[in-house]
Coordinates of C-alpha atoms (C1' of nucleotides) in Angstrom, one line a residue:
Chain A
X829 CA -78.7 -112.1 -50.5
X830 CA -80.0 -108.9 -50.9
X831 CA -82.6 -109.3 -54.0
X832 CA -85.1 -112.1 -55.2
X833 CA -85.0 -112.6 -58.4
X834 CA -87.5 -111.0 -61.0
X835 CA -89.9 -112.8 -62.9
X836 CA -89.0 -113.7 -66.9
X837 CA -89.3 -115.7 -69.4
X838 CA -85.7 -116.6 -69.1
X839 CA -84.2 -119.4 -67.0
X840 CA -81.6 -116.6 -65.5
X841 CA -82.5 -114.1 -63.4
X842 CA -80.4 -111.1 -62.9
X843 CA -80.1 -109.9 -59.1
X844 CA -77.6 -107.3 -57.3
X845 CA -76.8 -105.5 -53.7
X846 CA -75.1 -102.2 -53.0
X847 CA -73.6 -101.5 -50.3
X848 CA -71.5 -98.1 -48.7
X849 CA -68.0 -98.0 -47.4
X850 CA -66.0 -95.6 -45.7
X851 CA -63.0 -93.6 -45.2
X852 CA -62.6 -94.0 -41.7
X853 CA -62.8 -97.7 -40.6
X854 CA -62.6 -100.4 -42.7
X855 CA -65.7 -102.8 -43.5
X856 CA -69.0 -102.7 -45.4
X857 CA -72.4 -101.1 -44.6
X858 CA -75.0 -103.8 -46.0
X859 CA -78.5 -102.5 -46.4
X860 CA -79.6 -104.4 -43.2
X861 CA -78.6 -101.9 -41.4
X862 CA -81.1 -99.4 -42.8
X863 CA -83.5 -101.6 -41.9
X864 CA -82.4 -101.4 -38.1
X865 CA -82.0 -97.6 -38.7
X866 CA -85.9 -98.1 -39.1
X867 CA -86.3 -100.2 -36.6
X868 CA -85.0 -98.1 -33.8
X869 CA -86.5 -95.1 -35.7
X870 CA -89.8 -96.6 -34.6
X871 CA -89.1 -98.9 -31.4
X872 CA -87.1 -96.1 -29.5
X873 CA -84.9 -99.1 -28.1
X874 CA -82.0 -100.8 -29.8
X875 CA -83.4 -103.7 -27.9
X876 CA -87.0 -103.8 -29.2
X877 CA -85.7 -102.8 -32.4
X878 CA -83.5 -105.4 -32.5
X879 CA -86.2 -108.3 -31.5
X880 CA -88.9 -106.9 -34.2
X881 CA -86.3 -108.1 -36.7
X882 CA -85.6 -111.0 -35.5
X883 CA -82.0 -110.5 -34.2
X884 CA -80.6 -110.8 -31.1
X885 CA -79.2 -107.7 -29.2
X886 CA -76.1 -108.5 -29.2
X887 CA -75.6 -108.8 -33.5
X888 CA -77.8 -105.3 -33.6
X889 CA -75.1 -103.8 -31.2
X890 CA -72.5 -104.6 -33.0
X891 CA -73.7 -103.9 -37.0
X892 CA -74.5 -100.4 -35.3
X893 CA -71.2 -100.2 -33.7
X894 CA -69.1 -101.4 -37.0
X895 CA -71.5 -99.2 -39.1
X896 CA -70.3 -96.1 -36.8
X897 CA -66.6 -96.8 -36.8
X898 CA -66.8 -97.2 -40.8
X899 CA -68.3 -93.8 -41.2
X900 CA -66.3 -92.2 -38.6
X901 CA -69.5 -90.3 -36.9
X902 CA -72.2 -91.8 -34.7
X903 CA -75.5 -93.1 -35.8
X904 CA -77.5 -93.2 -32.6
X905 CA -78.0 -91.5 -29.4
X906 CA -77.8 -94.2 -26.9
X907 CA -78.8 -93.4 -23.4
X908 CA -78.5 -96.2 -20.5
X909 CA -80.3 -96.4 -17.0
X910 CA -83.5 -94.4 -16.0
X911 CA -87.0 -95.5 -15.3
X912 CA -87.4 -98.0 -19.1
X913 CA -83.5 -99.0 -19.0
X914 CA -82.8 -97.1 -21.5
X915 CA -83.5 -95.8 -24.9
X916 CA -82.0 -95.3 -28.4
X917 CA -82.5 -92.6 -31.0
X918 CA -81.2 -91.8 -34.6
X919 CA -78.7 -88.9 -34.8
X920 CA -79.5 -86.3 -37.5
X921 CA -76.6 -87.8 -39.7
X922 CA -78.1 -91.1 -39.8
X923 CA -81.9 -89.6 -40.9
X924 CA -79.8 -88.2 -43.8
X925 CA -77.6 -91.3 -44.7
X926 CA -80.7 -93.4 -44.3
X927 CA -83.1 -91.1 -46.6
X928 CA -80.7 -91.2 -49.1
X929 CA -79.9 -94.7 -49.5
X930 CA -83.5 -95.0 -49.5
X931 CA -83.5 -92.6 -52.3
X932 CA -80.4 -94.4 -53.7
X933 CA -81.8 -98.0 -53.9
X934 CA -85.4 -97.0 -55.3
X935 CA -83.3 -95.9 -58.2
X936 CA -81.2 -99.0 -58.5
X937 CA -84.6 -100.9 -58.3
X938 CA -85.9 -98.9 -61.5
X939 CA -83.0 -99.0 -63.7
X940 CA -82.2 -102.7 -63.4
X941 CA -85.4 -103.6 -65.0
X942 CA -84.2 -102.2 -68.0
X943 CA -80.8 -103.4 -67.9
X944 CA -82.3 -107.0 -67.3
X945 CA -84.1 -106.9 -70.5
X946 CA -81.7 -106.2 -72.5
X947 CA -79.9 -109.1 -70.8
X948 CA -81.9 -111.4 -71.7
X949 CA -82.6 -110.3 -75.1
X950 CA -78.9 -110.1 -75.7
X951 CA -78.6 -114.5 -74.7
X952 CA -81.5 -114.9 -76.4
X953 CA -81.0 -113.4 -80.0
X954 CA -78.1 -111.6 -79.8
Chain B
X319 CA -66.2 -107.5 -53.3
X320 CA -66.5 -107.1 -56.7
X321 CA -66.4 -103.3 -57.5
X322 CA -63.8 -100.6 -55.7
X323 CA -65.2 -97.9 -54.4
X324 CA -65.2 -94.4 -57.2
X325 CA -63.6 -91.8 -56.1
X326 CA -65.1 -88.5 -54.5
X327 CA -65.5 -85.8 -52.6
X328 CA -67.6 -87.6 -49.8
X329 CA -66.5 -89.7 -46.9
X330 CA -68.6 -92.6 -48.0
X331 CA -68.2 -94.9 -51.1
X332 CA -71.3 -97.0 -53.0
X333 CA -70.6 -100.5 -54.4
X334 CA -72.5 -102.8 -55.7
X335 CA -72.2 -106.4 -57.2
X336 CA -74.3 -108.4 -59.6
X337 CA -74.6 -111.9 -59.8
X338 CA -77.3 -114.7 -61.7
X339 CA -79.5 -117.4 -60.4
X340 CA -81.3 -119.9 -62.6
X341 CA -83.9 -122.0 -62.3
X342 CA -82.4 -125.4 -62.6
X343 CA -80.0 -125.5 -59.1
X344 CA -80.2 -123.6 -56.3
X345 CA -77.1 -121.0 -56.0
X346 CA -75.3 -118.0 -57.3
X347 CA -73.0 -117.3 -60.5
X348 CA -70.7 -114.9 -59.3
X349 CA -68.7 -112.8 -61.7
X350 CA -65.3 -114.4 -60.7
X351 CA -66.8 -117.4 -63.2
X352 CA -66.5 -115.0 -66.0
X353 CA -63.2 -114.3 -65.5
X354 CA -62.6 -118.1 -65.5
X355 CA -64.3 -118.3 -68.8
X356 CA -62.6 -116.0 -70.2
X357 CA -59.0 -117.6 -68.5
X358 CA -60.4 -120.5 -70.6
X359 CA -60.7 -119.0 -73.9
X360 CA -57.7 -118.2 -73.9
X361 CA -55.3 -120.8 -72.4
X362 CA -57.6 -124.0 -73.8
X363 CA -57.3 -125.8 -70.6
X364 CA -58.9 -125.4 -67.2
X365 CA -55.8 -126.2 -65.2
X366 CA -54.0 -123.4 -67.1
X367 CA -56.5 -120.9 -66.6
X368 CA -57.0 -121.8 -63.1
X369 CA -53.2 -120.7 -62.6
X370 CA -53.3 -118.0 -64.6
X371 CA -56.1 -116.8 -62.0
X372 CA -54.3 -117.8 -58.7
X373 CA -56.6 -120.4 -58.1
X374 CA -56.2 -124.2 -57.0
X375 CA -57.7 -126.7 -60.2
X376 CA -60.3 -127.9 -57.5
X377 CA -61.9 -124.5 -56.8
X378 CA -62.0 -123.8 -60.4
X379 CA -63.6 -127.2 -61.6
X380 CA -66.3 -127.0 -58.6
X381 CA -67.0 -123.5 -60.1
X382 CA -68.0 -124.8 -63.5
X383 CA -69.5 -127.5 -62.3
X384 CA -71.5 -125.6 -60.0
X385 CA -72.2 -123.0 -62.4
X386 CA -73.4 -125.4 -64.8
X387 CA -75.6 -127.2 -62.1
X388 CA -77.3 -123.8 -62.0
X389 CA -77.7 -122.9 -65.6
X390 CA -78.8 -126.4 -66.3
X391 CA -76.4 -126.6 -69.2
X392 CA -72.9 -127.0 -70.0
X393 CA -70.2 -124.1 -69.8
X394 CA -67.3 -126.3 -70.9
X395 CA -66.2 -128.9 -73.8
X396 CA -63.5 -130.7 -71.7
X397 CA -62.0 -134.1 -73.1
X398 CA -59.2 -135.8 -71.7
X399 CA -56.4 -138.6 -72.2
X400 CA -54.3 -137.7 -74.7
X401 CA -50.8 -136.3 -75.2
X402 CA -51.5 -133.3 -73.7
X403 CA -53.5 -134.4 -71.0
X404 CA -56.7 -132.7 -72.0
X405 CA -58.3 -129.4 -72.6
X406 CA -61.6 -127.8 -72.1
X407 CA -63.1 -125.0 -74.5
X408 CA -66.3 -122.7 -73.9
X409 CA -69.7 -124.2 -75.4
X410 CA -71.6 -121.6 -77.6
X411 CA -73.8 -121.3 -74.6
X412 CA -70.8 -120.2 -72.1
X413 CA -69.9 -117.6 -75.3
X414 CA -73.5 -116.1 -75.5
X415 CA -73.7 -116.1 -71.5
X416 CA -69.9 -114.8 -71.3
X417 CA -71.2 -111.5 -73.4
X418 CA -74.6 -110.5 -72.6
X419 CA -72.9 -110.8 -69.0
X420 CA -70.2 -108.3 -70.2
X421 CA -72.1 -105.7 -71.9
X422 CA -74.9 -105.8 -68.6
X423 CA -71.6 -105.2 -66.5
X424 CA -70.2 -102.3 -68.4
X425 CA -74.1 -100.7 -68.4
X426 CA -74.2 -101.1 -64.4
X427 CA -70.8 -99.5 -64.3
X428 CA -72.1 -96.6 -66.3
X429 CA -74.9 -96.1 -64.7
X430 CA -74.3 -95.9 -61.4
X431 CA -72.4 -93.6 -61.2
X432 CA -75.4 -90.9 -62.1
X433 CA -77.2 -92.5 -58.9
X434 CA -73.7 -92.1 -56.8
X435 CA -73.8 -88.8 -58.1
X436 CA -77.3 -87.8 -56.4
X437 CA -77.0 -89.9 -53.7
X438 CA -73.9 -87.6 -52.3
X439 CA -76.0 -84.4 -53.2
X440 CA -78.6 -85.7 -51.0
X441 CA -76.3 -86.3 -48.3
X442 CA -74.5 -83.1 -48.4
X443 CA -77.4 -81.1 -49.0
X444 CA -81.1 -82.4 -49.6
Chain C
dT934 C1' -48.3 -150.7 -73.5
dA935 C1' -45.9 -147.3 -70.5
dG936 C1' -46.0 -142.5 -69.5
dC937 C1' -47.6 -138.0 -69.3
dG938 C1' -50.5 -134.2 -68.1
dA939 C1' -55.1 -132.8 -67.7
dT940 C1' -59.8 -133.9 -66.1
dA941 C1' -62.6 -135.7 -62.0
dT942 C1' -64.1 -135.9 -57.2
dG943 C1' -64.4 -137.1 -52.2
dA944 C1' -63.0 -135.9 -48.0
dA945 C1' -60.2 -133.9 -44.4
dA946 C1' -58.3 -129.8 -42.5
dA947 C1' -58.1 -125.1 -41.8
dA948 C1' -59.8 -120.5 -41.7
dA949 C1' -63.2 -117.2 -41.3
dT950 C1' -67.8 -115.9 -39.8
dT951 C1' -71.7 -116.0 -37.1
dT952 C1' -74.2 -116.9 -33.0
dG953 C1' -75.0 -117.2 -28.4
dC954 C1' -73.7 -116.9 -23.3
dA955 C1' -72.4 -114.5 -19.4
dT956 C1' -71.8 -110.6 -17.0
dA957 C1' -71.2 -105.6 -16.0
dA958 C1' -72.7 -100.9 -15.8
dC959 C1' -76.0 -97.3 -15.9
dG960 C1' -79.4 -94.2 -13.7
dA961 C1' -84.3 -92.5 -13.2
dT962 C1' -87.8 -93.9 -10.1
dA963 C1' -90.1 -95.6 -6.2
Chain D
dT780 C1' -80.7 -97.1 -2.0
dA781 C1' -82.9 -101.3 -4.2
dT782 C1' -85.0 -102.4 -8.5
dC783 C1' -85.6 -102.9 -13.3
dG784 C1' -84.7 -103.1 -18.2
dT785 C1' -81.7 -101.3 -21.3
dT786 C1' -77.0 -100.4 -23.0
dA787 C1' -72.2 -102.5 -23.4
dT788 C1' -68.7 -105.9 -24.4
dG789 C1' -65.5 -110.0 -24.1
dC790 C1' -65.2 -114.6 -25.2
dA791 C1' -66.4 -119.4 -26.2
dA792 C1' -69.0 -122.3 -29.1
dA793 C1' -71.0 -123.4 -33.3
dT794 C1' -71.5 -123.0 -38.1
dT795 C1' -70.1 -122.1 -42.7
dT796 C1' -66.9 -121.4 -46.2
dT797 C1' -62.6 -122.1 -48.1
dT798 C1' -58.4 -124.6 -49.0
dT799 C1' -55.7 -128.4 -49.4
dC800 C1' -54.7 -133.3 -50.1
dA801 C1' -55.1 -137.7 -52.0
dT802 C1' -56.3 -140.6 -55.6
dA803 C1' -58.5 -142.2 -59.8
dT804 C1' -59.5 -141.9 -64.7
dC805 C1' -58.7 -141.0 -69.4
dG806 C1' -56.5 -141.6 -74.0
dC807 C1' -53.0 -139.9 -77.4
dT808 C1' -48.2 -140.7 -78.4
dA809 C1' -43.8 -142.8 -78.4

DNA sequence: TAGCGATATGAAAAAATTTGCATAACGATA
DNA sequence: TATCGTTATGCAAATTTTTTCATATCGCTA
């Protein structure tokens, strides 16, 4: 899923995933999608985008298109036809949403160390 | 999933799950295989506790047993025959597992809600 | 030693999810 | 106005997961 486990001395290892929901549509934003946001954030295209991770166009079309109706607001400009095809870019709202999960997760990342440890201490002695 | 999403003043909800691996079989304990422990504790037989959860004897056993594949150890005590029929009680493992489980639960749950907290500022504002 | 109720497990069936296929539409450029 | 590569989307197929069914074993007790 979303984490590998941590090294330890233990023989269990602690892992977790966040994810966002919405108020509008119904569903779950998984962190893939951030990854996408990236993506297109660098390829221009939802195609190309979609290829450097490995997914077919057609799955990256619709985890944007899910992602958007769960939020209720749009996450890319998508233009069709012209010279290249076409070409995709991130709206302003998604350069937000995506800086702060960033933001969001490099916390999680932190703090579970901690909260690992005492895991472990707690089956160990505890 | 596992958590419901906190209240707020946003338009978008954070969730998160946690789960263990070990390092004897591959797979995930879940937290639904706490609640089953606990089921157990209190109703001294797996079939009871499986219906006092909603779920079918089958789905219930595979979940110890897969569990237990995981952790390399046993979760259960079950013996059978008899004039009840059987009953199954928690090893002292299950019991150690079953509370450094709950008191790592309770500090996600208090935690994250800080990081929810400055993840909507950012959002709104940063 | 017959019966009861729980443990034990494979395997089929059903449901849900994911993946891939096919095909249309778009529009700047040559 | 023909071309090209992308966006756009329904739908069938394939895969995975979940659920249900069937059947056996066990051993105390009456």
């Amino acid at each position: 899923m979303d984490k590998p486990p941590r090294p330890s001395r233990s023989d269990v290892f602690l892992n977790y995933k966040i994810w966002l929901s919405g108020l509008v549509g119904h569903g779950q934003i998984q962190s893939e999608i951030f990854a996408l946001l990236e993506a297109i954030r660098n390829h221009e295209t939802l195609k190309s985008a979609a290829d450097s991770l490995g997914l077919s166009y057609r799955k990256a079309w619709g985890q944007i298109s899910e992602a958007e109706q769960i939020l209720g607001y749009s996450l890319l400009v998508k233009q069709r036809g012209g010279k290249e095809g076409g070409k995709s870019s991130l709206t302003s709202s998604a350069i937000k949403l995506l800086e702060a999960y960033r933001a969001l997760q490099q916390r999680f990342d932190e703090s579970v160390e901690a909260a690992y440890t005492d895991f472990i201490n707690k089956l160990n002695n505890g």
